[in-house]
């Protein structure tokens, strides 16, 4: 990493009031990666899933100079683009977002000088890809319920899921909603399943946005 880039990251790591941005800068400074590109994702489970997909595809992102960074929510996209995009370090930037957050990403890219962006198609042309509903929904649909239940059982949480799904407050919801809420409940569970579900997929069943965002930062 060039000295100027390291100094800029050090400044952010010390002074930024945005915890996810400060965390990302610190992570990069200690990783030893020769930064060439970043993949911006909304949260830690997305980060785990993208990293797991890269491993499944035999991609060494560190060797390629690629960092996968969790932004702590879609509304932080502008801050991350200011640091890593054209206004800042100027590295290649790609990303994933959930369908409900398309508008946040469009505004962020537009304000960062990446051109007028007002649709998922516009985002894709700039290396940002949309998960239908969200990342967990993509993975659940790709695996199917039976395989997802196998993953939960393999994680020794079958009883925990049955208990969760039988609670009165959970009745009347579809299986996919119950699964997504189960994965979002409990410390670290969502991150764990972001990785486990990708690892359980056949290679030809990996959701398109996961492969597309990795292709967007592939070395030329």
mmCIF file of C-alpha atoms in Angstrom:
data_model
loop_
_atom_site.group_PDB
_atom_site.id
_atom_site.type_symbol
_atom_site.label_atom_id
_atom_site.label_comp_id
_atom_site.label_asym_id
_atom_site.label_seq_id
_atom_site.Cartn_x
_atom_site.Cartn_y
_atom_site.Cartn_z
ATOM 1 C CA UNK A 1 0.000 0.000 0.000
ATOM 2 C CA UNK A 2 1.362 3.399 -0.958
ATOM 3 C CA UNK A 3 2.413 5.770 1.825
ATOM 4 C CA UNK A 4 -0.253 8.337 0.936
ATOM 5 C CA UNK A 5 -3.003 5.721 1.111
ATOM 6 C CA UNK A 6 -1.675 4.397 4.410
ATOM 7 C CA UNK A 7 -1.594 7.918 5.869
ATOM 8 C CA UNK A 8 -5.168 8.556 4.771
ATOM 9 C CA UNK A 9 -6.336 5.291 6.333
ATOM 10 C CA UNK A 10 -4.438 6.080 9.537
ATOM 11 C CA UNK A 11 -6.159 9.458 9.714
ATOM 12 C CA UNK A 12 -9.583 7.840 9.315
ATOM 13 C CA UNK A 13 -8.757 5.121 11.841
ATOM 14 C CA UNK A 14 -7.879 7.782 14.412
ATOM 15 C CA UNK A 15 -10.482 10.433 13.758
ATOM 16 C CA UNK A 16 -13.610 9.060 12.082
ATOM 17 C CA UNK A 17 -16.764 9.256 14.139
ATOM 18 C CA UNK A 18 -18.289 6.465 12.058
ATOM 19 C CA UNK A 19 -17.370 3.233 13.808
ATOM 20 C CA UNK A 20 -17.689 0.895 10.771
ATOM 21 C CA UNK A 21 -15.473 3.201 8.698
ATOM 22 C CA UNK A 22 -12.907 3.419 11.480
ATOM 23 C CA UNK A 23 -13.021 -0.375 11.868
ATOM 24 C CA UNK A 24 -12.537 -0.899 8.126
ATOM 25 C CA UNK A 25 -9.565 1.468 8.023
ATOM 26 C CA UNK A 26 -7.938 -0.252 10.991
ATOM 27 C CA UNK A 27 -8.569 -3.671 9.456
ATOM 28 C CA UNK A 28 -6.872 -2.635 6.220
ATOM 29 C CA UNK A 29 -3.865 -1.165 8.012
ATOM 30 C CA UNK A 30 -3.243 -4.424 9.867
ATOM 31 C CA UNK A 31 -4.108 -6.825 7.035
ATOM 32 C CA UNK A 32 -1.003 -6.279 4.924
ATOM 33 C CA UNK A 33 -3.125 -6.221 1.771
ATOM 34 C CA UNK A 34 -1.734 -4.220 -1.152
ATOM 35 C CA UNK A 35 -5.084 -2.565 -1.717
ATOM 36 C CA UNK A 36 -6.303 -2.512 -5.327
ATOM 37 C CA UNK A 37 -10.076 -2.881 -4.904
ATOM 38 C CA UNK A 38 -12.789 -3.033 -2.268
ATOM 39 C CA UNK A 39 -16.139 -4.797 -2.158
ATOM 40 C CA UNK A 40 -18.596 -2.840 -0.011
ATOM 41 C CA UNK A 41 -21.349 -4.819 1.687
ATOM 42 C CA UNK A 42 -24.005 -3.810 4.179
ATOM 43 C CA UNK A 43 -23.142 -6.033 7.126
ATOM 44 C CA UNK A 44 -20.945 -8.726 8.624
ATOM 45 C CA UNK A 45 -23.050 -11.638 7.336
ATOM 46 C CA UNK A 46 -22.695 -10.288 3.790
ATOM 47 C CA UNK A 47 -18.954 -10.024 4.331
ATOM 48 C CA UNK A 48 -18.808 -13.643 5.511
ATOM 49 C CA UNK A 49 -20.839 -14.839 2.525
ATOM 50 C CA UNK A 50 -18.727 -12.998 -0.056
ATOM 51 C CA UNK A 51 -15.498 -14.237 1.485
ATOM 52 C CA UNK A 52 -16.858 -17.792 1.550
ATOM 53 C CA UNK A 53 -17.885 -17.481 -2.106
ATOM 54 C CA UNK A 54 -14.368 -16.362 -3.018
ATOM 55 C CA UNK A 55 -12.949 -19.424 -1.257
ATOM 56 C CA UNK A 56 -15.409 -21.690 -3.084
ATOM 57 C CA UNK A 57 -14.221 -20.140 -6.354
ATOM 58 C CA UNK A 58 -10.542 -20.613 -5.363
ATOM 59 C CA UNK A 59 -9.983 -16.862 -5.243
ATOM 60 C CA UNK A 60 -7.322 -15.487 -2.858
ATOM 61 C CA UNK A 61 -8.669 -11.978 -2.344
ATOM 62 C CA UNK A 62 -5.738 -10.856 -0.200
ATOM 63 C CA UNK A 63 -3.272 -11.882 -2.899
ATOM 64 C CA UNK A 64 -5.448 -10.055 -5.446
ATOM 65 C CA UNK A 65 -5.412 -6.874 -3.341
ATOM 66 C CA UNK A 66 -9.154 -7.023 -2.665
ATOM 67 C CA UNK A 67 -10.797 -6.219 0.680
ATOM 68 C CA UNK A 68 -14.419 -7.044 1.576
ATOM 69 C CA UNK A 69 -15.653 -4.347 3.944
ATOM 70 C CA UNK A 70 -18.832 -4.251 6.047
ATOM 71 C CA UNK A 71 -20.310 -0.755 6.148
ATOM 72 C CA UNK A 72 -22.694 -1.160 9.092
ATOM 73 C CA UNK A 73 -25.718 -0.411 6.911
ATOM 74 C CA UNK A 74 -26.554 0.891 3.445
ATOM 75 C CA UNK A 75 -26.877 4.510 4.596
ATOM 76 C CA UNK A 76 -23.111 4.591 5.186
ATOM 77 C CA UNK A 77 -22.304 4.024 1.504
ATOM 78 C CA UNK A 78 -21.471 7.699 0.931
ATOM 79 C CA UNK A 79 -18.836 7.747 3.689
ATOM 80 C CA UNK A 80 -17.131 4.634 2.310
ATOM 81 C CA UNK A 81 -17.182 5.923 -1.263
ATOM 82 C CA UNK A 82 -15.644 9.199 -0.087
ATOM 83 C CA UNK A 83 -12.718 7.235 1.330
ATOM 84 C CA UNK A 84 -12.258 4.535 -1.298
ATOM 85 C CA UNK A 85 -13.867 5.936 -4.460
ATOM 86 C CA UNK A 86 -12.816 8.767 -6.811
ATOM 87 C CA UNK A 87 -12.908 11.459 -4.087
ATOM 88 C CA UNK A 88 -10.485 9.444 -1.936
ATOM 89 C CA UNK A 89 -8.099 6.566 -2.584
ATOM 90 C CA UNK A 90 -9.492 5.952 -6.061
ATOM 91 C CA UNK A 91 -9.329 2.155 -5.934
ATOM 92 C CA UNK A 92 -11.777 -0.049 -7.821
ATOM 93 C CA UNK A 93 -15.027 -0.172 -5.854
ATOM 94 C CA UNK A 94 -17.812 -2.756 -6.173
ATOM 95 C CA UNK A 95 -20.553 -3.864 -3.826
ATOM 96 C CA UNK A 96 -23.676 -5.746 -2.840
ATOM 97 C CA UNK A 97 -26.904 -4.340 -1.484
ATOM 98 C CA UNK A 98 -30.328 -5.629 -0.497
ATOM 99 C CA UNK A 99 -33.303 -4.783 -2.688
ATOM 100 C CA UNK A 100 -34.881 -2.355 -0.177
ATOM 101 C CA UNK A 101 -31.627 -0.352 -0.037
ATOM 102 C CA UNK A 102 -31.245 0.305 -3.775
ATOM 103 C CA UNK A 103 -32.209 3.976 -3.358
ATOM 104 C CA UNK A 104 -29.529 4.523 -0.680
ATOM 105 C CA UNK A 105 -26.861 3.052 -2.957
ATOM 106 C CA UNK A 106 -28.052 5.063 -5.961
ATOM 107 C CA UNK A 107 -27.814 8.328 -4.018
ATOM 108 C CA UNK A 108 -24.416 7.395 -2.623
ATOM 109 C CA UNK A 109 -22.890 6.592 -6.014
ATOM 110 C CA UNK A 110 -24.384 9.682 -7.610
ATOM 111 C CA UNK A 111 -23.013 11.975 -4.897
ATOM 112 C CA UNK A 112 -19.595 10.319 -5.106
ATOM 113 C CA UNK A 113 -19.298 11.316 -8.751
ATOM 114 C CA UNK A 114 -19.864 7.883 -10.241
ATOM 115 C CA UNK A 115 -22.586 9.145 -12.562
ATOM 116 C CA UNK A 116 -26.365 9.344 -12.432
ATOM 117 C CA UNK A 117 -27.698 6.154 -10.887
ATOM 118 C CA UNK A 118 -31.402 5.483 -10.398
ATOM 119 C CA UNK A 119 -31.999 1.737 -10.832
ATOM 120 C CA UNK A 120 -30.602 -1.709 -10.082
ATOM 121 C CA UNK A 121 -29.459 -1.949 -13.701
ATOM 122 C CA UNK A 122 -27.497 1.298 -13.329
ATOM 123 C CA UNK A 123 -25.908 -0.043 -10.177
ATOM 124 C CA UNK A 124 -24.900 -3.281 -11.918
ATOM 125 C CA UNK A 125 -23.199 -1.342 -14.714
ATOM 126 C CA UNK A 126 -21.050 0.288 -12.036
ATOM 127 C CA UNK A 127 -20.196 -2.956 -10.245
ATOM 128 C CA UNK A 128 -22.892 -2.908 -7.549
ATOM 129 C CA UNK A 129 -25.309 -5.824 -7.491
ATOM 130 C CA UNK A 130 -28.664 -6.312 -5.798
ATOM 131 C CA UNK A 131 -29.795 -9.276 -3.698
ATOM 132 C CA UNK A 132 -33.526 -9.920 -4.103
ATOM 133 C CA UNK A 133 -34.996 -9.105 -0.691
ATOM 134 C CA UNK A 134 -31.661 -9.686 1.039
ATOM 135 C CA UNK A 135 -28.621 -11.929 1.115
ATOM 136 C CA UNK A 136 -30.237 -14.576 3.325
ATOM 137 C CA UNK A 137 -33.222 -14.783 1.011
ATOM 138 C CA UNK A 138 -30.906 -15.394 -1.951
ATOM 139 C CA UNK A 139 -29.163 -18.201 -0.078
ATOM 140 C CA UNK A 140 -32.348 -19.835 1.200
ATOM 141 C CA UNK A 141 -33.871 -19.892 -2.291
ATOM 142 C CA UNK A 142 -30.647 -21.244 -3.794
ATOM 143 C CA UNK A 143 -30.441 -24.088 -1.278
ATOM 144 C CA UNK A 144 -34.107 -24.896 -0.734
ATOM 145 C CA UNK A 145 -35.697 -25.444 2.656
ATOM 146 C CA UNK A 146 -34.588 -29.065 3.085
ATOM 147 C CA UNK A 147 -30.906 -28.251 2.627
ATOM 148 C CA UNK A 148 -31.198 -25.179 4.846
ATOM 149 C CA UNK A 149 -32.650 -27.376 7.604
ATOM 150 C CA UNK A 150 -29.710 -29.746 7.077
ATOM 151 C CA UNK A 151 -27.305 -26.832 7.581
ATOM 152 C CA UNK A 152 -29.127 -25.803 10.758
ATOM 153 C CA UNK A 153 -28.970 -29.381 12.031
ATOM 154 C CA UNK A 154 -25.266 -29.560 11.165
ATOM 155 C CA UNK A 155 -24.756 -26.413 13.222
ATOM 156 C CA UNK A 156 -26.491 -28.195 16.132
ATOM 157 C CA UNK A 157 -29.341 -25.695 16.173
ATOM 158 C CA UNK A 158 -32.248 -27.861 15.027
ATOM 159 C CA UNK A 159 -33.853 -27.794 18.474
ATOM 160 C CA UNK A 160 -33.244 -24.055 18.773
ATOM 161 C CA UNK A 161 -34.971 -23.501 15.422
ATOM 162 C CA UNK A 162 -37.978 -25.665 16.326
ATOM 163 C CA UNK A 163 -38.338 -23.798 19.617
ATOM 164 C CA UNK A 164 -38.048 -20.452 17.828
ATOM 165 C CA UNK A 165 -40.542 -21.304 15.084
ATOM 166 C CA UNK A 166 -43.161 -22.594 17.554
ATOM 167 C CA UNK A 167 -43.283 -19.422 19.607
ATOM 168 C CA UNK A 168 -46.725 -17.773 19.456
ATOM 169 C CA UNK A 169 -45.227 -14.611 17.968
ATOM 170 C CA UNK A 170 -43.824 -16.642 15.050
ATOM 171 C CA UNK A 171 -47.098 -18.244 13.976
ATOM 172 C CA UNK A 172 -48.651 -17.280 10.654
ATOM 173 C CA UNK A 173 -45.346 -16.474 8.961
ATOM 174 C CA UNK A 174 -43.955 -18.358 5.964
ATOM 175 C CA UNK A 175 -41.021 -20.720 6.337
ATOM 176 C CA UNK A 176 -38.614 -18.370 4.587
ATOM 177 C CA UNK A 177 -39.553 -15.503 6.916
ATOM 178 C CA UNK A 178 -39.085 -17.731 9.965
ATOM 179 C CA UNK A 179 -35.692 -18.908 8.703
ATOM 180 C CA UNK A 180 -34.472 -15.384 7.996
ATOM 181 C CA UNK A 181 -35.620 -14.152 11.405
ATOM 182 C CA UNK A 182 -34.036 -17.135 13.134
ATOM 183 C CA UNK A 183 -30.710 -16.426 11.450
ATOM 184 C CA UNK A 184 -30.952 -12.785 12.485
ATOM 185 C CA UNK A 185 -31.606 -13.657 16.135
ATOM 186 C CA UNK A 186 -28.777 -14.317 18.564
ATOM 187 C CA UNK A 187 -25.243 -12.986 18.728
ATOM 188 C CA UNK A 188 -23.140 -13.911 15.706
ATOM 189 C CA UNK A 189 -25.722 -16.276 14.212
ATOM 190 C CA UNK A 190 -26.332 -14.249 11.061
ATOM 191 C CA UNK A 191 -22.604 -14.070 10.310
ATOM 192 C CA UNK A 192 -22.205 -17.796 10.928
ATOM 193 C CA UNK A 193 -24.990 -18.729 8.536
ATOM 194 C CA UNK A 194 -23.729 -16.314 5.892
ATOM 195 C CA UNK A 195 -20.697 -18.583 5.651
ATOM 196 C CA UNK A 196 -22.361 -21.953 6.301
ATOM 197 C CA UNK A 197 -25.058 -21.540 3.666
ATOM 198 C CA UNK A 198 -22.528 -20.612 0.980
ATOM 199 C CA UNK A 199 -20.400 -23.605 1.928
ATOM 200 C CA UNK A 200 -23.432 -25.893 1.540
ATOM 201 C CA UNK A 201 -24.233 -24.752 -2.007
ATOM 202 C CA UNK A 202 -23.351 -26.571 -5.190
ATOM 203 C CA UNK A 203 -21.036 -24.338 -7.189
ATOM 204 C CA UNK A 204 -23.569 -23.908 -9.974
ATOM 205 C CA UNK A 205 -26.192 -22.772 -7.440
ATOM 206 C CA UNK A 206 -24.251 -19.828 -5.991
ATOM 207 C CA UNK A 207 -26.497 -16.746 -6.368
ATOM 208 C CA UNK A 208 -25.635 -14.520 -9.303
ATOM 209 C CA UNK A 209 -24.923 -11.319 -7.339
ATOM 210 C CA UNK A 210 -22.214 -13.094 -5.299
ATOM 211 C CA UNK A 211 -20.281 -14.150 -8.395
ATOM 212 C CA UNK A 212 -20.948 -10.882 -10.199
ATOM 213 C CA UNK A 213 -19.450 -8.722 -7.458
ATOM 214 C CA UNK A 214 -16.343 -10.909 -7.364
ATOM 215 C CA UNK A 215 -16.020 -10.729 -11.150
ATOM 216 C CA UNK A 216 -16.205 -6.919 -10.899
ATOM 217 C CA UNK A 217 -12.925 -6.856 -8.963
ATOM 218 C CA UNK A 218 -11.159 -9.646 -10.821
ATOM 219 C CA UNK A 219 -7.611 -8.624 -11.872
ATOM 220 C CA UNK A 220 -7.431 -7.762 -15.550
#
